[in-house]
Short mmCIF file of C-alpha atoms in Angstrom, two decimals:
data_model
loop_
_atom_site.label_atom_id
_atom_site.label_comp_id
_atom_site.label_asym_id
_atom_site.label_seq_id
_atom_site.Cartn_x
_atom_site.Cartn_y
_atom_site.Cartn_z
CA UNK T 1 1.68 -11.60 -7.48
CA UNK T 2 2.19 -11.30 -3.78
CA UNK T 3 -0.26 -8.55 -3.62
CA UNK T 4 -2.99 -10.18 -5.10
CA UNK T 5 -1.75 -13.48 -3.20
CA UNK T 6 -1.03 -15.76 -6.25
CA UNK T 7 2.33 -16.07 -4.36
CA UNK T 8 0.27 -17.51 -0.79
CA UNK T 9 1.80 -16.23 2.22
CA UNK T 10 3.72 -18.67 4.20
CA UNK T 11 4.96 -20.30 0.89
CA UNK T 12 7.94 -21.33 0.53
CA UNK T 13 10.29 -20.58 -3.22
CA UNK T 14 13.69 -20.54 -4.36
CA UNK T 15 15.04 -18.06 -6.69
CA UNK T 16 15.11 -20.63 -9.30
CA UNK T 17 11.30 -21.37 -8.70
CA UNK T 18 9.92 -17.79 -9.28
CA UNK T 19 11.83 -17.13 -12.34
CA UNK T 20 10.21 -20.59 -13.53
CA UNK T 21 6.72 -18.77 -12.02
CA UNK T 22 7.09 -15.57 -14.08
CA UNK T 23 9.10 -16.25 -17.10
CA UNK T 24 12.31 -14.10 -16.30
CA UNK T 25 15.63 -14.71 -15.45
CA UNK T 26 17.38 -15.03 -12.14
CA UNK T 27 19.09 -11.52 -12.06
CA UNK T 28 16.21 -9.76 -12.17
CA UNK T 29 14.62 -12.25 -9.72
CA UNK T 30 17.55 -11.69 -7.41
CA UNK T 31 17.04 -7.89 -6.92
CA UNK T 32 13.51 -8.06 -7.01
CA UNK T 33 13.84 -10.17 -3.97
CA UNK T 34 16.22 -7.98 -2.04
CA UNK T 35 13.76 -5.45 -2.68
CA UNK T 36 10.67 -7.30 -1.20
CA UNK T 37 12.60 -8.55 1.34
CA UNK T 38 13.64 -4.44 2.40
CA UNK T 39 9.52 -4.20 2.05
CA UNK T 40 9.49 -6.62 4.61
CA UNK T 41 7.21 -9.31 1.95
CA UNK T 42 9.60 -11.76 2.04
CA UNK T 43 11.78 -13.80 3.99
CA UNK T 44 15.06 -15.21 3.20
CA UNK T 45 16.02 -18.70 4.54
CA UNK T 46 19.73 -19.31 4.21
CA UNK T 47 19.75 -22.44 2.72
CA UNK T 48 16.29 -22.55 2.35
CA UNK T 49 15.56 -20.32 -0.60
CA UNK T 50 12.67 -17.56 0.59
CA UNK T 51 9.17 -17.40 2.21
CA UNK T 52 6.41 -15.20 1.17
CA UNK T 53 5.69 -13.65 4.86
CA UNK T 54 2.57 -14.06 6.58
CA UNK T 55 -0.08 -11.31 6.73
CA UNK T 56 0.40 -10.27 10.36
CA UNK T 57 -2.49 -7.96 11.68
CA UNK T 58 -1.13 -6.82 15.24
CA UNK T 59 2.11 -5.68 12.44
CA UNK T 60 -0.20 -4.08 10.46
CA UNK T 61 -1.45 -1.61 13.08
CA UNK T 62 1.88 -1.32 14.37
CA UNK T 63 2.88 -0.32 10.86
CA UNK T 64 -0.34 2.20 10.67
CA UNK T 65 1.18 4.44 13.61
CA UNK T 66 3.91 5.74 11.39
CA UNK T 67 2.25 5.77 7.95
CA UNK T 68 -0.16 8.20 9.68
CA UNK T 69 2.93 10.66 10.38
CA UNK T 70 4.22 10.21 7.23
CA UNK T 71 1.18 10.70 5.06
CA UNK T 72 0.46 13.60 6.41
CA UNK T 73 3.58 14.97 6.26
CA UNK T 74 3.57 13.55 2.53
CA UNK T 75 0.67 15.25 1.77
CA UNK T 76 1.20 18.49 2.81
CA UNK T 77 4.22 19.32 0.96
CA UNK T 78 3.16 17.34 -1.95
CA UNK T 79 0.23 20.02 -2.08
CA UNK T 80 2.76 22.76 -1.50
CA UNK T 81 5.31 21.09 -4.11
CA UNK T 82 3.31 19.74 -6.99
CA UNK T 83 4.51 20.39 -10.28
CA UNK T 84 1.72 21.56 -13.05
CA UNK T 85 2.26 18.47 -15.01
CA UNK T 86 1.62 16.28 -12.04
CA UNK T 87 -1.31 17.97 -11.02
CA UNK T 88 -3.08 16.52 -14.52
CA UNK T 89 -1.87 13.52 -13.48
CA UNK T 90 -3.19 13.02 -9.78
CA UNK T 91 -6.65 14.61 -10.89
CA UNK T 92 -6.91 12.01 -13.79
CA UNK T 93 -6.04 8.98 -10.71
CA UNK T 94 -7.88 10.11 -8.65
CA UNK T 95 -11.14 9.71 -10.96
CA UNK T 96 -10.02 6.36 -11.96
CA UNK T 97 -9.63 5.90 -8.02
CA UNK T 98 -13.08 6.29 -7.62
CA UNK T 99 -14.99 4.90 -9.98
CA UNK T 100 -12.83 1.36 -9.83
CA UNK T 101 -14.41 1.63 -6.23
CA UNK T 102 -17.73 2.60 -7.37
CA UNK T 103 -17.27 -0.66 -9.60
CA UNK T 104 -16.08 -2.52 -7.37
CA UNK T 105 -12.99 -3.42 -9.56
CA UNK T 106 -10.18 -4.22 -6.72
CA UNK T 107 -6.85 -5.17 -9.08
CA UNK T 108 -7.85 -1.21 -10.53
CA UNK T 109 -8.37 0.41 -7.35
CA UNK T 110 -5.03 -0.62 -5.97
CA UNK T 111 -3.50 0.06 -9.00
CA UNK T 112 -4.65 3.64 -9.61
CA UNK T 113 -3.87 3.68 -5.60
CA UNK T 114 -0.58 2.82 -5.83
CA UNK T 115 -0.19 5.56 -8.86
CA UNK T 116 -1.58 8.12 -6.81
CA UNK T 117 0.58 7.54 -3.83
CA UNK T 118 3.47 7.42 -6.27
CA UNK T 119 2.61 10.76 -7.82
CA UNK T 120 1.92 12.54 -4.03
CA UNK T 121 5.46 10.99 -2.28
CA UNK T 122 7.30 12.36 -5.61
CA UNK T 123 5.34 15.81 -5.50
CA UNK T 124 6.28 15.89 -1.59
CA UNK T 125 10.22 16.24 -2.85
CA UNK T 126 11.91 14.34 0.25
CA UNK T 127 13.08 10.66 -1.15
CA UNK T 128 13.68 9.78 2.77
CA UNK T 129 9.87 10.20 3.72
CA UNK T 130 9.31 8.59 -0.03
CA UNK T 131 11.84 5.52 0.78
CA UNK T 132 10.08 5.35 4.57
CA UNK T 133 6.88 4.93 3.42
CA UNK T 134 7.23 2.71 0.05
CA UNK T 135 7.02 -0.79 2.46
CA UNK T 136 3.84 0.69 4.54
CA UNK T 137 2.07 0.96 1.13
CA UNK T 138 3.22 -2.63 -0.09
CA UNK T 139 2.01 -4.00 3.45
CA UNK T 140 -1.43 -1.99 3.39
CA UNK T 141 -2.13 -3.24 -0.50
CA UNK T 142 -1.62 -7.00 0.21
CA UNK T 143 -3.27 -6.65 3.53
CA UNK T 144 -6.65 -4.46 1.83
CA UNK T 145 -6.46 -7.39 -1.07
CA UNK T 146 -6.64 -10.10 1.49
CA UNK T 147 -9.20 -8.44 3.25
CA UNK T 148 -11.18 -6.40 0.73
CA UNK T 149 -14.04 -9.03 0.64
CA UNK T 150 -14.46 -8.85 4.65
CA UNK T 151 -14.61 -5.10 4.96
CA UNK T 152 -16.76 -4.36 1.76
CA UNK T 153 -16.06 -0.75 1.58
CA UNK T 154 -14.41 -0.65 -1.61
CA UNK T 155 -16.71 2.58 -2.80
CA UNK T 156 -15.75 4.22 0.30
CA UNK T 157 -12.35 3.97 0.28
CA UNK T 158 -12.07 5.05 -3.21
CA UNK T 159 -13.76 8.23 -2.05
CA UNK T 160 -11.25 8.98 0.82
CA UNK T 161 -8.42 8.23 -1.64
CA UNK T 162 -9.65 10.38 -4.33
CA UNK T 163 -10.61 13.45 -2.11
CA UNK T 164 -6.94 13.08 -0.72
CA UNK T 165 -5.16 13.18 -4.15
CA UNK T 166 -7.94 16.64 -5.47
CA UNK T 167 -6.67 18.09 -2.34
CA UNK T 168 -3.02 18.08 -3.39
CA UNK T 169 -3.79 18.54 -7.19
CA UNK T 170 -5.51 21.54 -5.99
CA UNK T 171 -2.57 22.39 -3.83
CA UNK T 172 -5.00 23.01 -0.90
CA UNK T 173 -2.74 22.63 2.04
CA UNK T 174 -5.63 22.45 4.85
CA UNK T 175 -7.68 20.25 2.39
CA UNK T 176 -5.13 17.93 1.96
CA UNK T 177 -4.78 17.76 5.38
CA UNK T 178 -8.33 17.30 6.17
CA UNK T 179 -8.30 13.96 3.73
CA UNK T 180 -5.81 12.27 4.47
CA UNK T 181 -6.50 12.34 8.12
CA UNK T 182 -9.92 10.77 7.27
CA UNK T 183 -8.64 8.51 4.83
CA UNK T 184 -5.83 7.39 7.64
CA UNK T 185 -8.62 7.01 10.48
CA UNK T 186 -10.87 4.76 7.96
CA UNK T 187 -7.74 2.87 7.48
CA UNK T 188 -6.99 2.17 11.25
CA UNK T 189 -10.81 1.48 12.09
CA UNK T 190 -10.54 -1.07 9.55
CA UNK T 191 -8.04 -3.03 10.25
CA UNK T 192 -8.70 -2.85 13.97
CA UNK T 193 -11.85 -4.63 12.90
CA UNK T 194 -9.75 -7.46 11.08
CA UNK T 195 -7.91 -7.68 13.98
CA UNK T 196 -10.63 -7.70 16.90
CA UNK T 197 -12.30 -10.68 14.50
CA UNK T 198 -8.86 -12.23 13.97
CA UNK T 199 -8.15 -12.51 17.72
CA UNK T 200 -12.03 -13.59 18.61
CA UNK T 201 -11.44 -16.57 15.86
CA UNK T 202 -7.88 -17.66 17.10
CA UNK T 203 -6.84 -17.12 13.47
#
């Protein structure tokens, strides 16, 4: 919900409140909340319950420099690493990567994204690099779903992202590599973009 922005950024929610929102109960809620809070999606307010942070561009680059290391180091020893089993797997996201982007279904796209991603960091076999870069992905999906319908290169993406996860499937080291540098420099050239209109509206 705070991905796909039916929780608005800047709003403002107690605990109570989003348990109401999705039907569960406040435990869950609770921990959930430390969780997005870790990802760096929400904001608690002693006293004042939580806020759904703002989408903040000039953060979002900042936040590009290291997911660059980190997917490539990712991606590499995920295409050293992968298991047999998970190789099925990735090849199978990957298609559904790109044709949701060929279709231009978003909500599909960033959920076969976030599967793929999932699949690579485990493949990669170091939960520090996979705990590092678990926030950068939550940031980069709610900050592609806000800005999807600016950018309009759904199709295009979903062709960096695929090539990325055949690469490791196929355990090509150098191919691997080779993707998810592109994929990584389509990433920063868009959000620069967002950002350059951002600052030339005031927003």
């Amino acid at each position: 919900m705070i991905v796909t922005l039916q929780l608005p950024p800047g709003s403002h929610w107690s605990e109570e409140g989003l348990a109401e929102e999705i039907g569960i109960g406040r435990t869950p809620v609770r921990e959930a909340v430390k969780r997005l809070q870790a990802d760096r999606l929400v904001t608690i307010l002693p006293r004042h319950g939580l806020m759904i942070t703002e989408i903040n561009v000039h953060e979002q680059l900042l936040a590009i420099e290291l997911r660059r290391e980190l997917e490539i180091f990712i991606s590499i020893r995920a295409a050293r690493r992968i298991l047999a089993s998970d190789r099925e797997r990735l090849l199978a996201a990957a298609d559904e990567i790109e044709g949701a982007g060929k279709h231009g279904n978003l909500e599909k796209y960033l959920r076969e994204v976030f599967k793929a991603n999932g699949l690579i960091a485990a493949a990669a076999g170091n939960p520090f690099a996979t705990r590092s870069i678990s926030p950068l992905h939550a940031m980069s999906r709610r900050f592609y779903y806000r800005y999807e319908s600016d950018l309009q290169n759904l199709g295009a993406m979903g062709v960096l992202h695929a090539a990325r996860a055949r690469a490791v499937s196929r355990q090509d080291e150098q191919g691997a590599l080779v993707a998810v540098t592109a994929l990584m420099e389509q990433i920063e050239n868009y959000t620069r973009q967002i950002f350059e209109i951002s600052v030339g509206s005031g927003r």
